[in-house]
Amino acid sequence: MTIKEIAQLAGVSSAAVSRYLNGGYVSEGKKEQIRKVIEETGYQPSAQARMLRTKKASLVGVVVPKINSESISRITAGIESVLAERGYQMLLAGTDNTPAKEVEYLRLFENYPVDGIILVGTMFTAGHRKFLKETKVPVVVIGQRTSHANCIYHDDYDAGKAMGQAVAGFSKKGVAYIGVTRDDKAAGAAREDGFIAGLKNAGVTLFEENKRTSAFTLESGYESALDLLESKCDIDVISCATDTIAAGAIEAIQTYLKKQIPTNAADAGARMRYILENTSIRVTGFGDNQMLKAVTGGIPTIHFGYKTSGIRGAELLLDNIERGEQIPIEMKLGFRLVGADPSDSENLT
Amino acid sequence: MTIKEIAQLAGVSSAAVSRYLNGGYVSEGKKEQIRKVIEETGYQPSAQARMLRTKKASLVGVVVPKINSESISRITAGIESVLAERGYQMLLAGTDNTPAKEVEYLRLFENYPVDGIILVGTMFTAGHRKFLKETKVPVVVIGQRTSHANCIYHDDYDAGKAMGQAVAGFSKKGVAYIGVTRDDKAAGAAREDGFIAGLKNAGVTLFEENKRTSAFTLESGYESALDLLESKCDIDVISCATDTIAAGAIEAIQTYLKKQIPTNAADAGARMRYILENTSIRVTGFGDNQMLKAVTGGIPTIHFGYKTSGIRGAELLLDNIERGEQIPIEMKLGFRLVGADPSDSENLT
DNA sequence: CTGTTAGCGCCTTCAA
DNA sequence: TTGAAGGCGCTAACAG
């Protein structure tokens, strides 16, 4: 079904149909004829051709590192809320934490009918910088600071610092840290540096041998934590760069302790009691994951305004698109330390 | 930058440039000139215009109910793996469990340069059926059985039944069930019906007053479970239609018990011990969520082959697109009951 | 091998 | 108000 065929069937010109579709001048009579034909044929104009013509898609492309993540979904929820309100739709592309794919999808969106792009960033490669420099499409980066585009990021350093201080507050023995690649300036470098600074402020040192680097997955967190435990270092806190990693660490601690449960402790209660009585290792995270909080009762973690960053990011982008705003903007969002209150100390691990 | 400009700069025709881009006949000399101009200008052909012309996008649209879900992400991971291998990219649209939005995005993709659509289904409205009936774009539905499109779904009924039987096996008092809307035939109706059938098989009845209906969220699961607990019904199992709801139930049980902790149990260990000794309520779920398993040690749940359904779905779709396969296919995938082994009974709740 | 020509489906002057 | 005409950027014949 094309606009031409509709025009023929309705006995009018294609221009008339186009105007009908877009609210231009059409006499009542013709309006009616056209309406009927469209109704009957179930015609839908090709968004594609329309976009080729108008250079306008009412569509925003969002590139995210992974889709199964609460933080990301909070960001996209924020984006969506703004877009919906202003008549846009959102297309998502997940890159599975692969920087190369990130650039691929950026390129796709660039030559695709989207009005703008939001990149939820992890790390910047030369490819990224090249893209940001060259592209004519409005782009907003969320989650990383960059001078190559408008960006909204979180105060990872100070968050890490706050966590470091809190941890120093309740740690009696030693502290371990499971971070992520420092190529990720925000979740990798900033959180770790902040954390270490926070500890130091309180007179605590994070020893090199108590540091591990994990991928952004639960399994990887599990491995890192187990490795830490088996190294027999004297620690009572494992701080992790994300709540997902923290979940892996919690699992590792349980696995590790179970191995040592006296064989005569047959029933579940007794075994669990053993674990409880022997667990003096606390785990902390970043991100304030909802499920983790629900099930554990809440470990110390950092709440970032992810939804807010999504909202602000979308607003920035739309202003850019619609009003051609050109002043570069950088926006830093704060955080909230949660679950570190001593009264919450019934937390399992 | 258009192909025309490039052609001019290189002193050739636009057709030559097009051929250069698409591997047609171009003499070495011209090839070089064109290469240089493209290099210098950083020209990128408009995918948009190309698609308008070729009716081919190497792109698949995937509509999902929500993005922050492990099951969904397993499905999309499966889809992605097949797509990548066969030279396609994937665009995601999240509908936030809103059937109306689902249709909106289906329509968007329909008039958009995608070669096919995969719908991860929740419920079918008239709008859905109308779309499936009318559309010319190849569609595969994952997660729901339907006669209107090729579909791949999971054996929710038998999974529910298996869970019912397992629960009957370890329940000594009464059983409660927190389901989701029956408008969702798979996660709603089939799981519940199967569950009840499984219980009945073992001679156990699920009383009406022990049933609740929840949304697909943790909070909602929390509310439903708390409501159940406060109704003072005599139960020792709360079975939930999803692991997310189960997580909410676990939180609710903890909250509920905490309220009753003797005030003299001051320290964390004592309080936790109280909870343990008084918790005889087990929670079960569906979906085999990784984080839940890691943190709780694993509640009884159902593992579905989500990744497999993604893979099969994508394969089906691509065969449809590329080879014009037209034989309608329905595919039912099995499941695995996990965590119901009595030896796993150290699970917290 | 190469350029010319004719659209893909739509919107937007422009003159009527 | 209306229709004819031109073109968005690209590719696919078709002659050369």
XYZ file of C-alpha atoms in Angstrom, chain B:
349
model
C 27.478 14.222 2.425
C 25.601 12.416 -0.298
C 26.705 9.893 -2.835
C 26.343 12.561 -5.475
C 28.806 14.896 -3.866
C 31.282 12.103 -3.475
C 30.826 11.244 -7.124
C 31.522 14.833 -8.127
C 34.571 15.141 -5.938
C 35.933 11.908 -7.323
C 34.990 12.840 -10.860
C 32.824 9.797 -11.441
C 29.136 9.028 -11.537
C 27.109 8.302 -8.451
C 26.497 4.845 -9.824
C 30.196 4.174 -9.776
C 30.373 5.178 -6.156
C 27.415 2.997 -5.370
C 29.099 0.086 -7.059
C 32.272 0.819 -5.206
C 30.359 0.672 -1.982
C 28.568 -2.520 -2.859
C 31.300 -4.419 -4.601
C 30.336 -3.970 -8.240
C 32.477 -3.349 -11.295
C 34.820 -0.441 -10.797
C 38.207 -0.001 -12.422
C 41.196 0.114 -10.147
C 41.875 3.723 -11.029
C 38.434 4.988 -10.109
C 38.353 2.778 -7.090
C 41.349 4.618 -5.807
C 39.911 8.058 -6.467
C 36.686 7.171 -4.772
C 38.437 5.584 -1.839
C 40.417 8.745 -1.321
C 37.443 11.056 -1.409
C 35.484 8.892 0.977
C 38.450 8.714 3.263
C 38.861 12.457 3.291
C 35.251 13.361 3.722
C 34.431 10.599 6.150
C 31.381 9.952 4.043
C 28.907 7.378 5.253
C 26.078 6.297 3.012
C 22.596 6.821 4.383
C 21.350 3.473 5.543
C 17.949 5.001 5.402
C 17.885 5.774 1.728
C 19.489 2.484 0.967
C 16.771 0.654 2.803
C 14.062 2.587 1.075
C 15.527 1.397 -2.162
C 16.453 -2.167 -1.334
C 13.756 -3.068 1.140
C 16.420 -4.687 3.184
C 17.770 -3.541 6.484
C 19.690 -6.419 8.070
C 17.897 -5.406 11.155
C 15.457 -7.144 13.426
C 13.140 -5.402 15.845
C 12.512 -7.042 19.187
C 9.637 -5.966 21.396
C 9.978 -6.920 25.053
C 7.736 -6.250 28.045
C 10.542 -4.940 30.213
C 14.248 -4.722 30.013
C 15.270 -5.237 33.595
C 14.586 -8.911 33.650
C 16.916 -11.793 33.626
C 14.611 -14.015 31.618
C 14.181 -11.384 28.962
C 17.860 -10.715 28.784
C 18.534 -14.392 28.352
C 16.107 -14.414 25.465
C 17.644 -11.396 23.818
C 21.114 -12.824 24.335
C 19.988 -15.882 22.405
C 18.504 -13.760 19.664
C 21.585 -11.602 19.438
C 23.912 -14.558 19.086
C 22.069 -15.836 16.030
C 21.582 -12.416 14.512
C 25.217 -11.439 14.855
C 26.306 -14.655 13.245
C 24.111 -14.018 10.269
C 24.945 -10.377 9.830
C 21.958 -8.736 11.437
C 21.653 -6.172 14.147
C 18.980 -5.978 16.792
C 16.848 -3.083 17.882
C 14.992 -3.352 21.151
C 11.807 -1.715 22.267
C 10.691 -2.004 25.874
C 7.014 -1.623 26.649
C 7.070 -1.624 30.408
C 4.383 -4.268 30.552
C 1.945 -2.062 28.719
C 0.051 -3.983 26.038
C -0.902 -0.778 24.275
C 2.714 0.222 23.944
C 3.453 -3.206 22.617
C 1.177 -2.622 19.676
C 2.608 0.854 19.218
C 6.094 -0.494 18.878
C 4.969 -3.322 16.632
C 3.483 -0.690 14.365
C 6.620 1.341 14.537
C 8.745 -1.571 13.450
C 6.248 -2.483 10.784
C 6.803 0.815 9.025
C 10.363 0.943 9.858
C 13.280 -0.536 8.106
C 13.439 -3.844 9.916
C 13.344 -7.146 8.128
C 11.433 -8.904 10.817
C 10.025 -8.636 14.303
C 10.274 -10.774 17.390
C 7.665 -10.201 20.033
C 8.346 -11.436 23.511
C 4.731 -11.764 24.447
C 2.784 -11.206 27.602
C -0.842 -10.984 26.689
C -2.754 -10.681 23.460
C -5.289 -7.969 22.972
C -7.489 -7.406 19.957
C -4.856 -4.976 18.781
C -2.241 -7.700 18.828
C -4.341 -10.099 16.854
C -5.222 -7.452 14.338
C -1.585 -6.613 13.894
C -0.492 -10.195 13.473
C -3.237 -10.831 10.989
C -2.566 -7.772 8.882
C 1.132 -7.294 8.885
C 3.324 -8.280 6.002
C 6.476 -8.284 8.074
C 7.646 -11.674 9.324
C 6.941 -12.023 13.020
C 7.920 -14.599 15.592
C 6.354 -14.659 19.029
C 8.352 -15.904 21.972
C 6.877 -16.887 25.288
C 3.256 -17.284 24.311
C 1.382 -19.775 22.234
C -0.580 -18.256 19.391
C -2.028 -19.373 16.114
C -1.496 -15.993 14.530
C 2.249 -16.264 14.118
C 5.165 -18.583 14.413
C 5.757 -19.028 18.076
C 8.073 -20.536 20.589
C 6.855 -20.951 24.075
C 7.692 -22.708 27.295
C 5.837 -25.484 28.922
C 4.469 -23.369 31.701
C 1.665 -25.716 32.547
C 3.805 -28.750 33.141
C 6.372 -26.623 34.902
C 3.663 -25.420 37.237
C 2.547 -28.976 37.740
C 6.028 -30.132 38.612
C 6.337 -27.286 41.056
C 2.976 -28.141 42.581
C 4.030 -31.710 43.142
C 7.343 -30.685 44.607
C 5.668 -28.241 46.949
C 3.161 -30.837 48.023
C 6.166 -32.958 48.855
C 7.628 -30.635 51.422
C 4.650 -28.700 52.686
C 3.329 -29.833 56.041
C 0.728 -27.149 56.611
C -0.857 -25.051 53.897
C 0.210 -23.647 50.569
C -0.227 -20.141 49.181
C 0.211 -18.960 45.616
C 1.020 -15.520 44.311
C 0.256 -15.447 40.624
C 0.078 -12.818 37.920
C -2.810 -11.759 35.750
C -4.445 -14.614 33.906
C -4.513 -12.401 30.850
C -0.967 -13.575 30.526
C -1.756 -17.086 29.384
C 1.711 -18.389 30.021
C 3.013 -16.842 33.218
C -0.489 -16.207 34.520
C -2.979 -18.892 33.653
C -0.783 -21.855 32.700
C 1.548 -21.695 35.680
C -1.279 -21.337 38.130
C -3.416 -24.053 36.585
C -0.452 -26.372 36.393
C 0.506 -25.618 39.957
C -2.955 -26.375 41.236
C -3.094 -29.568 39.206
C 0.259 -30.633 40.585
C -0.879 -30.053 44.144
C -4.114 -31.882 43.547
C -2.224 -34.833 42.110
C -0.553 -35.118 45.470
C -3.765 -34.629 47.324
C -3.184 -31.028 48.350
C -5.651 -28.226 47.822
C -4.876 -24.597 47.195
C -7.514 -22.597 48.993
C -8.949 -19.516 47.356
C -8.107 -17.375 50.363
C -4.459 -18.345 49.956
C -4.243 -16.963 46.441
C -3.090 -13.500 45.479
C -2.446 -11.747 42.210
C 0.627 -9.601 41.828
C 2.160 -7.397 39.174
C 5.475 -8.424 37.672
C 7.421 -6.465 40.241
C 9.240 -7.078 43.450
C 7.242 -4.466 45.351
C 4.017 -5.997 44.279
C 5.220 -9.413 45.373
C 6.152 -7.912 48.704
C 2.691 -6.458 49.186
C 0.937 -9.639 48.221
C 3.037 -11.771 50.519
C 2.642 -9.414 53.435
C -1.076 -9.443 52.897
C -0.987 -13.200 52.947
C 1.030 -13.319 56.137
C -1.138 -10.835 57.909
C -4.225 -12.797 57.029
C -2.918 -15.336 59.495
C -3.567 -18.231 57.200
C -1.783 -21.356 58.213
C 0.820 -21.808 55.502
C 4.387 -22.964 55.232
C 4.940 -22.362 51.521
C 4.449 -19.324 49.339
C 4.806 -20.204 45.688
C 5.223 -17.321 43.293
C 4.734 -17.020 39.549
C 8.127 -15.370 39.059
C 11.406 -15.200 40.915
C 11.064 -11.458 41.158
C 7.824 -11.831 43.013
C 9.480 -14.505 45.119
C 12.179 -12.031 46.095
C 9.458 -9.681 47.249
C 7.893 -12.502 49.240
C 11.180 -13.274 50.922
C 11.505 -9.651 51.922
C 7.964 -9.675 53.233
C 8.584 -12.727 55.377
C 11.654 -11.121 56.861
C 9.831 -7.902 57.531
C 6.958 -9.753 59.084
C 9.138 -11.817 61.360
C 11.287 -8.926 62.400
C 8.303 -7.217 63.856
C 7.927 -10.104 66.232
C 11.496 -10.405 67.355
C 11.728 -10.233 71.133
C 13.037 -6.830 72.059
C 15.726 -8.278 74.233
C 17.447 -9.874 71.238
C 19.645 -6.918 70.675
C 22.435 -8.004 68.456
C 22.282 -8.994 64.837
C 23.195 -12.607 65.412
C 20.501 -13.151 67.980
C 17.883 -11.538 65.845
C 18.832 -13.498 62.804
C 18.768 -16.670 64.826
C 15.311 -15.859 66.004
C 14.183 -15.400 62.459
C 15.746 -18.632 61.394
C 14.236 -20.615 64.160
C 10.809 -19.239 63.563
C 10.789 -19.285 59.827
C 9.130 -22.291 58.544
C 7.821 -20.616 55.414
C 9.512 -21.542 52.170
C 9.251 -19.537 49.007
C 9.325 -20.873 45.459
C 9.498 -19.106 42.134
C 9.721 -19.481 38.405
C 12.594 -18.414 36.188
C 15.760 -19.436 37.982
C 17.007 -15.947 38.616
C 20.727 -15.890 39.063
C 21.034 -13.205 41.671
C 18.307 -14.698 43.785
C 20.039 -18.045 43.649
C 23.390 -16.556 44.531
C 22.164 -14.682 47.545
C 19.664 -17.145 48.972
C 21.512 -20.280 48.070
C 18.691 -21.199 45.747
C 14.956 -21.510 46.292
C 12.924 -24.087 44.393
C 12.272 -22.618 40.980
C 11.825 -23.530 37.349
C 14.593 -23.156 34.839
C 13.267 -22.407 31.378
C 15.407 -22.510 28.281
C 15.130 -18.796 27.679
C 18.335 -18.494 25.764
C 17.319 -21.422 23.624
C 13.983 -19.866 22.842
C 15.808 -16.730 21.769
C 18.058 -18.729 19.505
C 15.270 -20.762 17.986
C 13.124 -17.708 17.586
C 15.798 -15.813 15.727
C 16.534 -18.784 13.514
C 12.899 -19.174 12.693
C 12.608 -15.528 11.832
C 15.673 -15.420 9.646
C 14.622 -18.533 7.752
C 11.361 -16.824 7.221
C 13.010 -13.668 5.986
C 15.705 -15.173 3.859
C 14.127 -18.287 2.534
C 10.560 -17.191 2.681
C 9.585 -20.200 4.766
C 5.866 -20.122 5.116
C 4.903 -23.248 7.029
C 3.570 -22.087 10.367
C 5.525 -23.435 13.281
C 4.769 -23.820 16.944
C 7.539 -24.917 19.218
C 7.212 -25.904 22.846
C 10.295 -25.913 25.034
C 10.743 -27.912 28.212
C 11.940 -26.884 31.651
C 13.891 -28.082 34.627
C 12.847 -27.947 38.237
C 15.768 -26.764 40.320
C 16.475 -26.185 43.988
C 13.703 -28.477 45.150
C 16.115 -31.205 46.121
C 15.782 -31.797 49.887
C 19.540 -31.584 50.263
C 19.270 -27.939 49.316
C 17.100 -27.252 52.280
C 19.478 -24.919 54.005
C 17.809 -22.191 52.001
C 16.934 -19.305 54.144
C 13.252 -18.993 53.556
